[in-house]
Coordinates of C-alpha atoms and ligand atoms in Angstrom, one line a residue:
M541 CA 153.3 137.3 95.7
A542 CA 153.8 135.3 98.8
A543 CA 153.4 137.8 100.8
L544 CA 149.7 139.2 99.9
P545 CA 148.1 136.3 101.9
S546 CA 149.5 137.8 104.8
F547 CA 149.8 140.8 104.1
S548 CA 145.8 139.7 103.6
L549 CA 145.4 138.4 106.8
F550 CA 147.3 141.3 108.5
L551 CA 144.7 143.3 107.2
L552 CA 141.9 140.9 108.4
L553 CA 143.1 140.4 111.7
L554 CA 143.2 144.1 112.0
L555 CA 139.9 144.6 111.3
T556 CA 138.9 142.4 114.1
A557 CA 141.3 143.9 116.2
S558 CA 139.7 147.0 115.2
Q559 CA 136.0 146.4 115.4
L560 CA 136.1 144.6 119.1
Q561 CA 137.8 147.7 120.6
A562 CA 134.4 149.4 118.7
F563 CA 132.4 147.2 121.2
E564 CA 132.1 148.8 124.8
F565 CA 132.3 146.1 127.3
H566 CA 131.2 148.7 130.1
E567 CA 127.5 149.6 130.0
A568 CA 127.1 147.3 127.1
T569 CA 122.5 147.0 126.7
V570 CA 121.0 143.9 125.3
D571 CA 120.4 145.9 122.8
S572 CA 123.8 146.8 121.8
I573 CA 125.0 143.4 122.2
N574 CA 122.1 142.0 120.1
Q575 CA 123.1 144.9 117.9
A576 CA 127.2 144.1 117.5
F577 CA 126.6 140.5 117.4
A578 CA 124.0 140.8 114.1
A579 CA 127.5 143.3 112.8
G580 CA 129.3 139.9 113.5
H581 CA 131.6 142.0 115.5
L582 CA 131.3 139.7 119.5
T583 CA 130.6 136.3 119.8
S584 CA 128.4 135.2 123.1
R585 CA 132.2 133.7 123.7
Q586 CA 134.3 137.1 123.5
L587 CA 131.1 138.1 126.5
V588 CA 131.6 135.3 128.4
E589 CA 135.7 135.9 129.1
F590 CA 134.4 139.4 129.6
Y591 CA 132.0 138.8 132.4
L592 CA 134.0 136.0 133.7
D593 CA 137.2 138.1 134.2
Q594 CA 135.5 141.1 135.2
I595 CA 134.0 137.9 138.1
R596 CA 137.6 137.4 138.9
R597 CA 138.4 141.3 139.3
L598 CA 136.0 142.3 141.2
N599 CA 134.7 139.8 143.7
P600 CA 136.9 139.5 146.2
L601 CA 136.3 142.1 147.3
L602 CA 133.0 142.9 145.9
R603 CA 131.3 139.0 146.6
A604 CA 128.9 139.1 143.9
V605 CA 128.9 136.0 142.8
I606 CA 128.8 132.3 144.6
E607 CA 129.1 130.4 142.1
V608 CA 130.1 131.2 138.2
S609 CA 128.9 127.7 136.0
P610 CA 132.2 125.8 134.5
D611 CA 129.3 124.8 131.6
A612 CA 129.3 129.3 130.6
L613 CA 131.6 128.8 128.0
R614 CA 130.1 125.5 126.4
E615 CA 127.0 127.8 125.8
A616 CA 127.7 130.5 124.4
D617 CA 129.6 129.0 121.9
R618 CA 126.4 126.3 121.4
A619 CA 124.6 129.2 121.3
D620 CA 127.1 130.9 118.4
A621 CA 127.6 127.8 116.5
E622 CA 123.5 128.7 116.4
R623 CA 123.7 131.3 115.3
S624 CA 126.8 131.4 112.1
S625 CA 123.5 128.1 110.6
G626 CA 121.6 130.7 111.0
R627 CA 119.3 129.6 113.7
L628 CA 118.9 132.2 115.9
R629 CA 116.4 131.8 119.2
S630 CA 113.9 134.2 119.5
G631 CA 112.8 137.0 122.4
G632 CA 116.3 138.5 122.0
L633 CA 118.2 136.7 124.5
H634 CA 120.4 134.2 121.9
G635 CA 123.6 134.2 123.8
I636 CA 123.7 136.4 126.1
P637 CA 125.2 135.6 129.6
V638 CA 122.8 136.7 132.6
L639 CA 123.8 135.8 135.6
L640 CA 120.6 134.2 138.5
K641 CA 120.1 134.9 141.6
E642 CA 121.2 131.4 144.2
N643 CA 118.0 130.6 144.7
I644 CA 116.9 130.0 141.4
G645 CA 116.9 126.6 140.9
T646 CA 119.3 125.2 137.9
R647 CA 120.3 121.4 137.0
G648 CA 124.1 121.0 137.3
P649 CA 126.9 121.9 138.2
L650 CA 125.4 124.8 139.9
N651 CA 124.5 124.6 144.0
T652 CA 121.0 126.2 145.1
T653 CA 121.3 127.0 148.8
A654 CA 119.8 130.2 149.1
G655 CA 123.5 131.0 150.5
S656 CA 122.8 128.4 153.0
F657 CA 125.5 125.4 153.9
A658 CA 122.5 124.0 154.9
L659 CA 121.8 122.9 151.2
L660 CA 124.9 123.1 149.9
G661 CA 125.3 119.3 147.4
S662 CA 121.3 119.4 146.8
V663 CA 119.9 118.3 144.0
V664 CA 117.5 120.3 142.0
P665 CA 115.2 117.9 140.5
Q666 CA 114.5 120.7 137.0
D667 CA 115.9 123.7 135.8
A668 CA 113.6 126.8 137.5
G669 CA 110.7 127.0 134.8
V670 CA 112.1 131.1 134.2
V671 CA 115.4 129.0 133.5
G672 CA 114.0 127.0 131.9
R673 CA 112.3 129.6 128.9
L674 CA 115.6 132.0 129.7
R675 CA 117.7 128.4 128.6
R676 CA 114.9 127.8 125.6
A677 CA 115.5 132.0 124.3
G678 CA 119.7 130.7 123.8
A679 CA 121.1 132.2 127.1
V680 CA 123.5 131.8 129.0
I681 CA 123.8 131.6 132.7
L682 CA 127.2 133.0 133.6
G683 CA 126.3 131.5 137.7
T684 CA 124.3 132.4 140.9
A685 CA 124.5 135.7 142.4
S686 CA 124.9 136.1 146.4
L687 CA 122.4 137.0 148.8
S688 CA 121.0 137.8 152.1
E689 CA 120.8 133.8 153.1
W690 CA 117.4 132.1 152.8
A691 CA 116.3 135.4 151.2
H692 CA 116.4 138.2 154.7
F693 CA 114.4 134.7 156.2
R694 CA 116.8 133.3 158.4
G695 CA 117.2 136.0 160.6
D696 CA 116.0 139.3 161.7
Y697 CA 120.3 140.3 162.2
I698 CA 121.7 138.8 159.2
P699 CA 123.0 141.9 157.5
N700 CA 121.8 142.7 153.9
G701 CA 123.6 141.2 151.1
W702 CA 125.0 138.3 153.8
S703 CA 125.0 134.6 153.7
A704 CA 127.2 132.2 155.0
R705 CA 128.7 130.7 151.2
G706 CA 128.8 134.0 149.8
G707 CA 130.3 136.3 151.8
Q708 CA 129.3 140.3 152.7
G709 CA 128.6 141.0 149.5
R710 CA 129.0 145.4 148.5
N711 CA 127.7 147.8 147.4
P712 CA 129.8 149.0 144.6
Y713 CA 129.7 153.0 144.9
N714 CA 130.6 153.0 148.6
L715 CA 132.0 149.8 150.3
S716 CA 130.9 150.6 153.4
A717 CA 127.7 151.5 152.5
D718 CA 124.7 148.5 152.2
P719 CA 123.6 147.6 149.7
C720 CA 120.7 145.9 150.5
G721 CA 119.1 143.0 150.1
S722 CA 118.7 140.0 149.8
S723 CA 118.9 140.1 145.5
S724 CA 122.2 142.1 146.5
G725 CA 124.2 139.9 144.5
S726 CA 122.6 140.7 141.3
G727 CA 122.9 144.6 142.5
I728 CA 125.9 144.6 142.7
A729 CA 127.3 142.5 139.1
A730 CA 124.6 143.6 137.5
A731 CA 126.2 147.3 138.5
A732 CA 129.2 147.0 138.1
N733 CA 129.4 144.7 135.2
M734 CA 130.4 141.2 135.9
A735 CA 127.3 140.2 133.9
A736 CA 125.0 141.6 131.1
V737 CA 121.5 141.2 133.6
T738 CA 121.1 139.6 135.8
L739 CA 117.2 137.6 138.2
G740 CA 115.9 138.0 141.2
T741 CA 113.5 137.6 144.1
E742 CA 110.8 139.6 145.6
T743 CA 109.1 138.4 148.9
D744 CA 109.4 142.9 149.7
G745 CA 112.1 144.0 148.8
S746 CA 114.7 142.5 147.8
I747 CA 114.1 143.6 144.2
L748 CA 113.7 146.6 144.8
C749 CA 115.7 147.8 147.4
P750 CA 118.9 146.5 146.1
S751 CA 118.3 148.0 143.1
T752 CA 117.7 150.9 144.7
L753 CA 121.1 150.3 146.7
N754 CA 122.9 150.0 143.6
S755 CA 121.4 152.1 141.2
V756 CA 120.7 149.6 138.5
V757 CA 116.5 148.7 137.4
G758 CA 114.7 146.4 139.4
I759 CA 111.3 145.4 138.7
K760 CA 108.5 142.8 140.9
P761 CA 106.3 142.1 138.6
T762 CA 103.1 141.0 139.1
V763 CA 103.2 138.0 141.5
G764 CA 102.4 135.3 139.5
L765 CA 103.3 137.1 136.0
T766 CA 107.1 135.3 136.2
S767 CA 106.8 131.2 137.4
R768 CA 108.1 130.3 140.6
A769 CA 108.4 126.8 139.9
G770 CA 112.0 124.8 141.1
V771 CA 113.3 129.0 143.0
I772 CA 113.4 128.3 146.8
P773 CA 110.7 130.3 148.4
I774 CA 109.7 132.1 151.5
S775 CA 105.8 133.0 150.1
P776 CA 103.6 131.5 146.8
R777 CA 101.7 134.4 147.7
Q778 CA 104.4 137.2 147.5
D779 CA 107.1 135.5 145.9
S780 CA 108.1 137.3 143.2
V781 CA 110.5 136.5 140.0
G782 CA 112.7 139.4 138.1
P783 CA 115.2 141.0 136.1
I784 CA 117.9 143.8 137.5
C785 CA 119.6 145.3 134.6
R786 CA 121.8 148.5 133.7
T787 CA 119.3 149.8 131.8
V788 CA 115.1 149.8 132.0
S789 CA 114.8 148.1 128.7
D790 CA 117.7 145.1 129.6
A791 CA 115.2 144.7 132.7
V792 CA 112.3 144.8 130.2
Q793 CA 113.4 142.5 127.3
V794 CA 114.2 139.7 130.2
L795 CA 111.0 140.5 132.3
E796 CA 109.0 139.2 128.8
V797 CA 111.4 136.0 128.1
I798 CA 110.8 134.6 131.8
A799 CA 106.9 136.6 131.9
G800 CA 104.7 133.2 130.9
Y801 CA 102.9 130.2 131.8
D802 CA 104.2 127.2 133.8
A803 CA 102.0 124.2 134.7
R804 CA 103.9 124.0 137.8
D805 CA 103.2 127.1 138.8
S806 CA 98.9 127.4 138.5
A807 CA 99.5 131.8 139.6
T808 CA 100.6 132.3 136.9
V809 CA 97.2 130.9 135.3
E810 CA 95.6 134.1 136.5
A811 CA 98.5 136.3 135.9
V812 CA 99.4 135.4 132.1
K813 CA 96.6 136.9 132.0
Y814 CA 98.2 140.4 132.0
I815 CA 100.8 139.5 129.4
P816 CA 99.5 141.4 126.6
K817 CA 99.3 140.7 122.9
G818 CA 103.2 142.0 121.3
G819 CA 104.9 141.3 124.8
Y820 CA 106.6 144.7 126.6
K821 CA 108.6 145.7 124.8
Q822 CA 106.1 148.5 122.5
F823 CA 106.4 150.3 125.5
L824 CA 109.8 150.9 125.7
K825 CA 108.1 154.4 125.0
I826 CA 110.5 156.9 124.4
D827 CA 106.4 159.5 125.3
G828 CA 106.1 157.1 127.8
L829 CA 105.2 159.0 130.5
K830 CA 102.3 161.7 128.2
G831 CA 98.8 161.9 129.9
K832 CA 99.9 159.3 132.2
R833 CA 98.4 160.6 135.9
L834 CA 101.0 159.8 138.2
G835 CA 100.2 159.9 142.0
I836 CA 103.1 161.0 144.2
L837 CA 102.8 160.3 147.8
K838 CA 104.4 162.5 150.1
D839 CA 105.4 160.7 153.0
Y840 CA 108.3 159.0 150.3
F841 CA 109.9 162.8 149.9
D842 CA 109.1 164.2 153.3
Y843 CA 113.5 164.7 153.0
P844 CA 114.7 168.1 154.6
L845 CA 114.4 171.2 152.2
G846 CA 117.4 172.4 150.2
S847 CA 119.6 168.6 151.1
V848 CA 120.1 166.4 147.5
E849 CA 117.6 164.4 147.3
A850 CA 115.0 166.6 147.5
K851 CA 116.5 168.6 144.3
A852 CA 117.2 165.9 142.4
F853 CA 112.6 165.1 143.2
E854 CA 112.3 168.6 142.3
K855 CA 114.2 168.2 139.5
H856 CA 112.8 164.8 138.5
F857 CA 108.5 166.2 138.3
Q858 CA 109.8 168.6 136.6
T859 CA 110.9 166.6 133.8
M860 CA 108.2 164.4 134.7
R861 CA 105.6 167.3 133.7
N862 CA 107.6 168.9 130.6
K863 CA 107.3 165.2 129.2
G864 CA 103.5 165.7 129.4
A865 CA 102.3 163.9 132.4
I866 CA 99.9 165.0 135.1
L867 CA 101.2 164.8 138.7
I868 CA 98.9 164.3 141.5
E869 CA 101.3 165.5 144.8
N870 CA 101.0 165.0 148.3
L871 CA 98.8 162.1 148.4
Q872 CA 99.0 159.7 151.1
I873 CA 98.0 156.2 151.4
P874 CA 94.2 155.4 153.0
N875 CA 95.7 153.2 156.0
T876 CA 99.0 154.0 155.5
T877 CA 99.6 154.2 159.6
A878 CA 98.1 151.2 160.0
I879 CA 100.4 149.7 157.3
E880 CA 102.9 151.1 159.1
T881 CA 102.2 149.9 162.4
I882 CA 100.8 146.8 162.2
G883 CA 101.5 145.3 158.2
Y884 CA 105.3 144.3 159.6
T885 CA 104.0 142.1 162.2
T886 CA 100.8 141.0 160.6
E887 CA 102.8 140.0 156.8
Q888 CA 105.7 138.7 159.0
I889 CA 102.6 136.0 160.6
A890 CA 101.6 135.5 157.1
L891 CA 104.8 134.5 156.1
S892 CA 106.5 132.3 158.6
A893 CA 103.5 129.9 158.0
E894 CA 103.6 129.9 154.2
F895 CA 107.5 129.3 154.2
K896 CA 107.4 126.5 156.8
L897 CA 104.6 125.0 154.0
A898 CA 106.7 126.6 151.5
L899 CA 109.3 125.2 152.0
N900 CA 109.0 121.9 154.1
S901 CA 107.2 121.5 150.0
Y902 CA 110.4 121.8 148.2
L903 CA 113.0 120.0 150.2
S904 CA 110.3 117.1 150.0
A905 CA 110.9 117.1 145.9
L906 CA 114.1 117.5 145.7
P907 CA 115.8 113.9 144.6
Y908 CA 118.8 114.3 147.0
S909 CA 118.8 117.0 149.3
P910 CA 121.2 116.6 153.0
V911 CA 117.8 118.4 154.4
R912 CA 114.8 117.1 154.5
T913 CA 112.7 120.2 156.4
L914 CA 112.7 123.0 158.2
A915 CA 114.4 121.3 161.4
D916 CA 116.8 119.9 159.6
V917 CA 117.6 123.5 158.1
I918 CA 118.1 124.8 162.7
D919 CA 119.5 121.7 163.3
F920 CA 121.6 122.5 160.3
N921 CA 122.9 125.5 162.0
K922 CA 122.5 124.2 166.3
K923 CA 125.3 121.5 164.3
H924 CA 127.5 124.4 162.5
K925 CA 127.6 126.9 164.1
I926 CA 130.6 128.3 163.2
K927 CA 130.8 128.6 159.5
E928 CA 126.8 129.8 159.7
K929 CA 127.4 132.4 162.1
V930 CA 125.2 131.6 164.7
N931 CA 125.8 133.0 167.4
E932 CA 125.8 136.4 166.0
Y933 CA 123.4 136.6 163.8
G934 CA 120.8 134.0 164.9
Q935 CA 118.1 132.0 163.4
D936 CA 114.9 133.7 164.9
I937 CA 113.0 134.1 161.4
L938 CA 113.1 130.0 160.8
L939 CA 112.6 129.1 164.6
E940 CA 109.4 131.7 164.2
A941 CA 108.4 129.6 161.4
E942 CA 108.8 125.8 162.8
N943 CA 106.7 127.3 165.6
T944 CA 103.2 127.5 163.4
T945 CA 101.2 124.4 162.6
G946 CA 99.4 125.7 159.5
I947 CA 97.2 128.3 158.0
G948 CA 94.7 127.7 160.9
P949 CA 92.8 130.9 161.8
R950 CA 95.3 133.2 163.0
E951 CA 97.4 132.8 159.2
R952 CA 93.6 133.7 157.8
D953 CA 93.4 136.4 159.9
A954 CA 95.8 138.2 159.2
I955 CA 96.4 137.1 155.2
A956 CA 92.7 138.6 155.2
L957 CA 94.1 141.8 157.1
L958 CA 96.7 142.5 154.8
N959 CA 93.8 141.5 152.1
E960 CA 91.8 144.9 153.3
L961 CA 94.9 147.1 154.1
S962 CA 95.7 146.5 150.1
V963 CA 92.0 147.0 149.4
K964 CA 91.3 149.7 151.1
G965 CA 94.3 151.3 150.5
L966 CA 96.9 151.4 146.9
E967 CA 93.1 149.7 145.0
R968 CA 91.2 152.9 146.7
L969 CA 93.3 155.9 145.9
M970 CA 94.4 154.8 142.5
A971 CA 90.2 154.1 142.2
E972 CA 90.2 158.4 143.3
Q973 CA 92.8 159.9 142.2
R974 CA 92.7 157.8 138.6
L975 CA 95.7 157.1 138.9
D976 CA 98.4 155.6 136.5
A977 CA 100.8 154.9 138.7
I978 CA 102.0 156.0 142.5
V979 CA 105.4 157.4 142.6
T980 CA 107.9 156.8 145.7
A981 CA 111.2 158.4 146.6
A982 CA 113.5 155.2 146.7
A983 CA 116.4 154.0 149.5
L984 CA 116.6 152.0 152.2
D985 CA 114.5 153.9 155.1
R986 CA 111.9 154.7 152.5
L987 CA 110.9 151.6 150.2
V988 CA 107.4 151.4 148.9
S989 CA 107.3 147.3 149.3
N990 CA 105.1 146.8 151.8
V991 CA 102.5 148.0 150.3
L992 CA 103.1 146.3 146.8
A993 CA 103.4 143.0 148.4
F994 CA 101.1 142.4 150.8
R995 CA 98.9 141.7 147.7
G996 CA 101.4 140.6 144.6
Y997 CA 101.3 144.5 142.9
P998 CA 104.6 145.4 140.4
G999 CA 106.6 148.2 140.4
I1000 CA 109.3 149.2 138.7
T1001 CA 112.5 151.5 140.7
V1002 CA 115.0 154.0 138.7
P1003 CA 118.1 155.1 139.6
A1004 CA 117.1 158.5 140.2
G1005 CA 120.5 160.7 142.5
Y1006 CA 123.7 159.7 144.2
A1007 CA 123.1 161.1 147.3
R1008 CA 125.7 161.5 151.3
Y1009 CA 128.7 159.7 150.5
G1010 CA 128.2 158.8 147.2
I1011 CA 124.5 156.1 148.1
P1012 CA 122.4 156.2 145.2
F1013 CA 119.1 156.2 145.4
G1014 CA 116.0 155.6 143.3
L1015 CA 112.8 156.7 141.7
C1016 CA 109.6 153.8 142.4
F1017 CA 106.5 153.7 140.5
G1018 CA 104.1 151.0 141.9
G1019 CA 100.7 150.0 140.3
L1020 CA 97.8 146.9 140.8
R1021 CA 98.1 143.6 139.2
G1022 CA 99.3 144.3 135.4
S1023 CA 100.2 147.7 135.8
E1024 CA 103.6 146.4 133.9
P1025 CA 102.3 148.4 130.3
K1026 CA 101.9 151.3 131.7
L1027 CA 104.8 151.4 134.8
I1028 CA 107.3 150.1 132.2
E1029 CA 105.8 153.0 129.7
I1030 CA 106.4 155.2 132.7
A1031 CA 109.7 153.9 133.7
Y1032 CA 111.6 154.4 130.7
A1033 CA 110.2 157.2 128.9
F1034 CA 111.4 159.4 132.8
E1035 CA 115.2 156.7 132.3
Q1036 CA 116.1 158.3 128.7
A1037 CA 114.3 161.5 130.6
T1038 CA 117.2 161.7 132.3
L1039 CA 120.1 159.0 131.9
V1040 CA 121.4 159.2 136.0
R1041 CA 122.9 155.8 136.1
K1042 CA 126.6 156.5 135.9
P1043 CA 128.9 153.3 136.0
P1044 CA 130.7 153.1 140.4
E1045 CA 134.3 154.4 140.6
L1046 CA 135.9 151.9 141.0
Q1047 CA 139.5 152.1 139.6
M1048 CA 138.6 154.7 143.7
F1049 CA 139.3 150.9 145.3
R1050 CA 142.1 149.9 143.4
R1051 CA 144.1 149.7 146.3
N1052 CA 141.4 146.1 147.2
L1053 CA 141.7 144.9 143.8
Ligands
LIG421 C1 128.8 122.7 143.9 O1 129.1 122.2 145.0 C2 129.8 121.4 145.8 C3 129.8 121.2 147.2 O2 130.7 121.9 147.8 C4 131.5 121.5 144.9 O3 132.1 120.4 144.5 C5 130.9 122.4 143.4 O4 131.3 122.6 143.0 C6 130.4 123.5 143.1 N1 129.1 123.9 141.9 C7 130.0 124.7 141.3 C8 129.6 125.0 140.4 O5 130.9 125.6 141.4
LIG422 C1 106.1 128.9 170.3 O1 104.5 128.7 169.8 C2 104.3 129.5 171.1 C3 101.9 128.7 171.1 O2 101.7 130.0 170.2 C4 104.4 130.6 172.0 O3 104.5 131.0 172.5 C5 106.4 130.4 171.4 O4 106.7 132.4 172.4 C6 106.6 130.3 170.8 N1 107.1 130.4 170.1 C7 108.3 131.4 168.8 C8 110.4 130.9 168.9 O5 108.3 132.0 168.2
LIG423 C1 131.4 156.4 151.7 O1 130.9 155.9 153.1 C2 131.3 156.5 154.6 C3 129.9 156.6 156.1 O2 129.7 155.3 155.9 C4 131.8 157.5 154.4 O3 132.9 157.8 155.0 C5 133.4 157.6 152.9 O4 133.9 158.8 153.2 C6 132.4 157.0 151.6 N1 133.6 156.7 150.9 C7 132.9 157.0 149.8 C8 134.2 156.4 148.9 O5 132.1 158.2 149.7
LIG424 C1 92.4 148.2 159.0 C2 92.6 150.0 159.3 O1 92.9 150.9 159.5 N1 91.7 149.8 158.3 C3 91.0 151.1 157.8 C4 91.6 151.0 156.5 O2 91.0 152.7 155.7 C5 89.5 152.4 155.6 C6 89.2 153.9 154.5 O3 89.8 155.2 155.3 C7 89.0 152.8 156.7 O4 88.2 152.7 157.0 C8 89.8 151.3 158.5 O5 89.3 151.6 159.6

């Protein structure tokens, strides 16, 4: 008789073990996680433990993470306890571990420094707007992702993915390849299964590029759709916070939670009007390409005939046609030459002045900080040349920004030109051709991010193939402000029809692990 209870205990243990085995941690999606949570096959604690273990093993090599949160397991336990007591938070991220780019502020133990020692020890007044939303949805803050220092606004010579605090982030598909930036750690961590989902930020390319190079999905939302409050800024006119995840569905579920009004970011007032009734998940439609008019921008597809990329894109175009899309090929954005020739310098004039104002305002609002102004940051770098590798990488962008004196005639002209290039460029093309989206290749040397940056347009990148040396490339779908619903339909249907993404084969690098 006494044997029975222990025998059933044995059965129970066996059952639990087999159920655990049944959950596939690698390439887990928000949906697969939620199903396992609901079935009682997985706890948030187990999930957090898995990612902490991945970080422990992989981070010495990939440097995708700057800090893990000492509160993560406690937050997971709380999410689990709430779930068992029937209190499930709405939004779909209850108990899901999120990694934040390290320029996104969190109140508590995690530092918010944009990768720079200058801000180490600074105290933020409260969680960033998007972090507040994640917490209210019951998500677990796992830690902070590495980045190109100061979101690549310190100096032109800082390598993508490098920061003094984070070290050099590496591309998990080829350790000697560029991981791109500035949200490099978010892209690397998503690709290498070091977090369930991640957040990045973009001013011009910082979500779209690292998503592409690390073979994951990035959504750069319409500027203002997600709050920038509590995020170390570059430009309130161009900055956007968005998800970087392994699938379109995951990215959309994160977007759903982080998008919305925030009293601390006035740009959200207008942008939240774009949020459709019923949210974004309804646009995850398998037939989302049907009837869509897609403008193929030829400048981004001039790959040599017979190259891996040319063959992949031809196949992808055919898939889109088969799924009912109408492809309008060989298009060019009017003003494309101007965007290429004067766009960058014009943008830099605007960003430099905007950065100085926004950063000084951010720093002065911190309850405690070792630096209070951009000038302090520059001084800090001069005093810590070794730690911050100032002799190697310089700080030319910071110096240029410090030299500005607010938004004067020169800056106003620059901003007006950026708007003109956009209105007479992308907006005109989309209207004339009645497009639902533009389509471009996405790679280190071909990124449409500037076209999307100047006037706050959204874009989504999806993996499209693997080129020479295993380096990933993607497709980017872009559109006008508020066009997320269409972009999601197109990106999701394309992803589901092609399923290009494969996880990096990290055992290749076992020697280094
Ligand atoms: C934040 O930085 C301080 C100072 O270096 C350090 O003591 C602390 O451990 C850091 N926080 C986390 C969560 O790593
Ligand atoms: C600062 O501005 C002055 C006057 O506009 C200019 O001559 C100088 O080259 C600028 N310096 C830097 C570092 O941009
Ligand atoms: C990584 O890229 C380098 C060239 O940068 C190449 O020599 C090497 O073979 C690649 N490694 C892999 C694993 O593809
Ligand atoms: C600055 C610039 O090149 N603007 C041009 C943009 O395109 C329109 C239409 O082609 C031209 O009229 C502008 O001169």
